PDB file of C-alpha atoms in Angstrom:
ATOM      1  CA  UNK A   1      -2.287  -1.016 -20.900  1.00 82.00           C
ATOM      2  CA  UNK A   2       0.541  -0.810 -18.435  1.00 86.00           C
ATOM      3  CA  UNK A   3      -0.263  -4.414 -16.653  1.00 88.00           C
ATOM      4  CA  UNK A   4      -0.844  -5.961 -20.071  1.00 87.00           C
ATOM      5  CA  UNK A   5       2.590  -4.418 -21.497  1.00 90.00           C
ATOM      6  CA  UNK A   6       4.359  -5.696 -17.959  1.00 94.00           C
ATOM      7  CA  UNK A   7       2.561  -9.201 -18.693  1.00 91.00           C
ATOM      8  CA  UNK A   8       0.149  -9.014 -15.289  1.00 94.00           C
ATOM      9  CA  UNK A   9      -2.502  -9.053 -16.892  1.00 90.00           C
ATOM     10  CA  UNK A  10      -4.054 -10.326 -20.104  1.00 91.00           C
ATOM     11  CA  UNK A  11      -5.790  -8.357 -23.265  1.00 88.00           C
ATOM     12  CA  UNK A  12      -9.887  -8.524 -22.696  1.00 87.00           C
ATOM     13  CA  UNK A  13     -11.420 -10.563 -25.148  1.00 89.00           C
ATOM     14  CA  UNK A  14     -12.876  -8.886 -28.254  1.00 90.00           C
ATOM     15  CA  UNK A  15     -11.085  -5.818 -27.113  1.00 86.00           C
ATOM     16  CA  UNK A  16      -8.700  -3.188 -29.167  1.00 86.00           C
ATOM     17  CA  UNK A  17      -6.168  -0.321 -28.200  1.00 85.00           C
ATOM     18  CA  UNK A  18      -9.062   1.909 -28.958  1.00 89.00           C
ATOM     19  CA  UNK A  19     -12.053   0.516 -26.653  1.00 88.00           C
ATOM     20  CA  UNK A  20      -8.867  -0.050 -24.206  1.00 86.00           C
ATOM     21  CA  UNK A  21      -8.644   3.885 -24.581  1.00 87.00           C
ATOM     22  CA  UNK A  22     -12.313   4.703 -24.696  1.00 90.00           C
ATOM     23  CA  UNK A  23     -13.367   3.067 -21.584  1.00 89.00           C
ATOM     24  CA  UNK A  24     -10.979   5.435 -19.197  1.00 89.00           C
ATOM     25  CA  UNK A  25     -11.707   7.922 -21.394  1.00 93.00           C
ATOM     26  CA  UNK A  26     -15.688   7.951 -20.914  1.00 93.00           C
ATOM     27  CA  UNK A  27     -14.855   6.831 -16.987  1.00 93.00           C
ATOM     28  CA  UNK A  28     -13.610  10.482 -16.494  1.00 94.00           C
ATOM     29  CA  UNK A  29     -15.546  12.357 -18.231  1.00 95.00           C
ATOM     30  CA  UNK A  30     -18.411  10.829 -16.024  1.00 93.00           C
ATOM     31  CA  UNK A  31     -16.248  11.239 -12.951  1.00 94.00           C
ATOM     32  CA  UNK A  32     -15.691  14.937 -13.924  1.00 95.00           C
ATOM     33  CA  UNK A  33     -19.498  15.328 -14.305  1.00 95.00           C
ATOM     34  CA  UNK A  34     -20.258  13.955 -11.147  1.00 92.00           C
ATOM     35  CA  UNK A  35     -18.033  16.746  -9.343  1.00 90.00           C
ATOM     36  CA  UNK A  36     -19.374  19.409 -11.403  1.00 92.00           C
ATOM     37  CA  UNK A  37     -23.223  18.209 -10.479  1.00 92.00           C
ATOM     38  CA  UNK A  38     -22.496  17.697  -6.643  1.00 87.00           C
ATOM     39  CA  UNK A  39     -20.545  21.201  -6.767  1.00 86.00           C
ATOM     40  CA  UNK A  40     -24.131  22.789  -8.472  1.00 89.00           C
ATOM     41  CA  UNK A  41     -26.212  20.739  -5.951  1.00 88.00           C
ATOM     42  CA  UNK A  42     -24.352  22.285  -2.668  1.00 86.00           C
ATOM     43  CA  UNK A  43     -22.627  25.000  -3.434  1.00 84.00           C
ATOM     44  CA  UNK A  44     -22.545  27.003   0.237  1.00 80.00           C
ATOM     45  CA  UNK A  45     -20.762  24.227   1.761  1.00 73.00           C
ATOM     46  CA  UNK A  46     -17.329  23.325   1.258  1.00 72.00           C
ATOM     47  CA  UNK A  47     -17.612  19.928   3.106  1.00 73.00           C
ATOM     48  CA  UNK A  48     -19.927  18.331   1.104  1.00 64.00           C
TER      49      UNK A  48
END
């Protein structure tokens, strides 16, 4: 939202302010899930 207020970049096609603030949304939640797993899947070392 940032780039398309500055004018970098240009609104997506067939796009509102709310898919514009679902995407990132669903993005971390994932992201966040993915830590949580990897933390269940090796949980005696820190490294990985």
């Amino acid at each position: 939202m940032l780039a398309i207020r500055l004018g970098v970049a240009d609104m997506p096609a067939y796009a509102g302010r709310l898919q514009m603030l679902g995407v990132p949304l669903l993005c971390g939640i994932g992201f966040t899930m993915s830590l949580f797993i990897t933390l269940l899947a090796f949980p005696g070392d820190p490294l990985l």
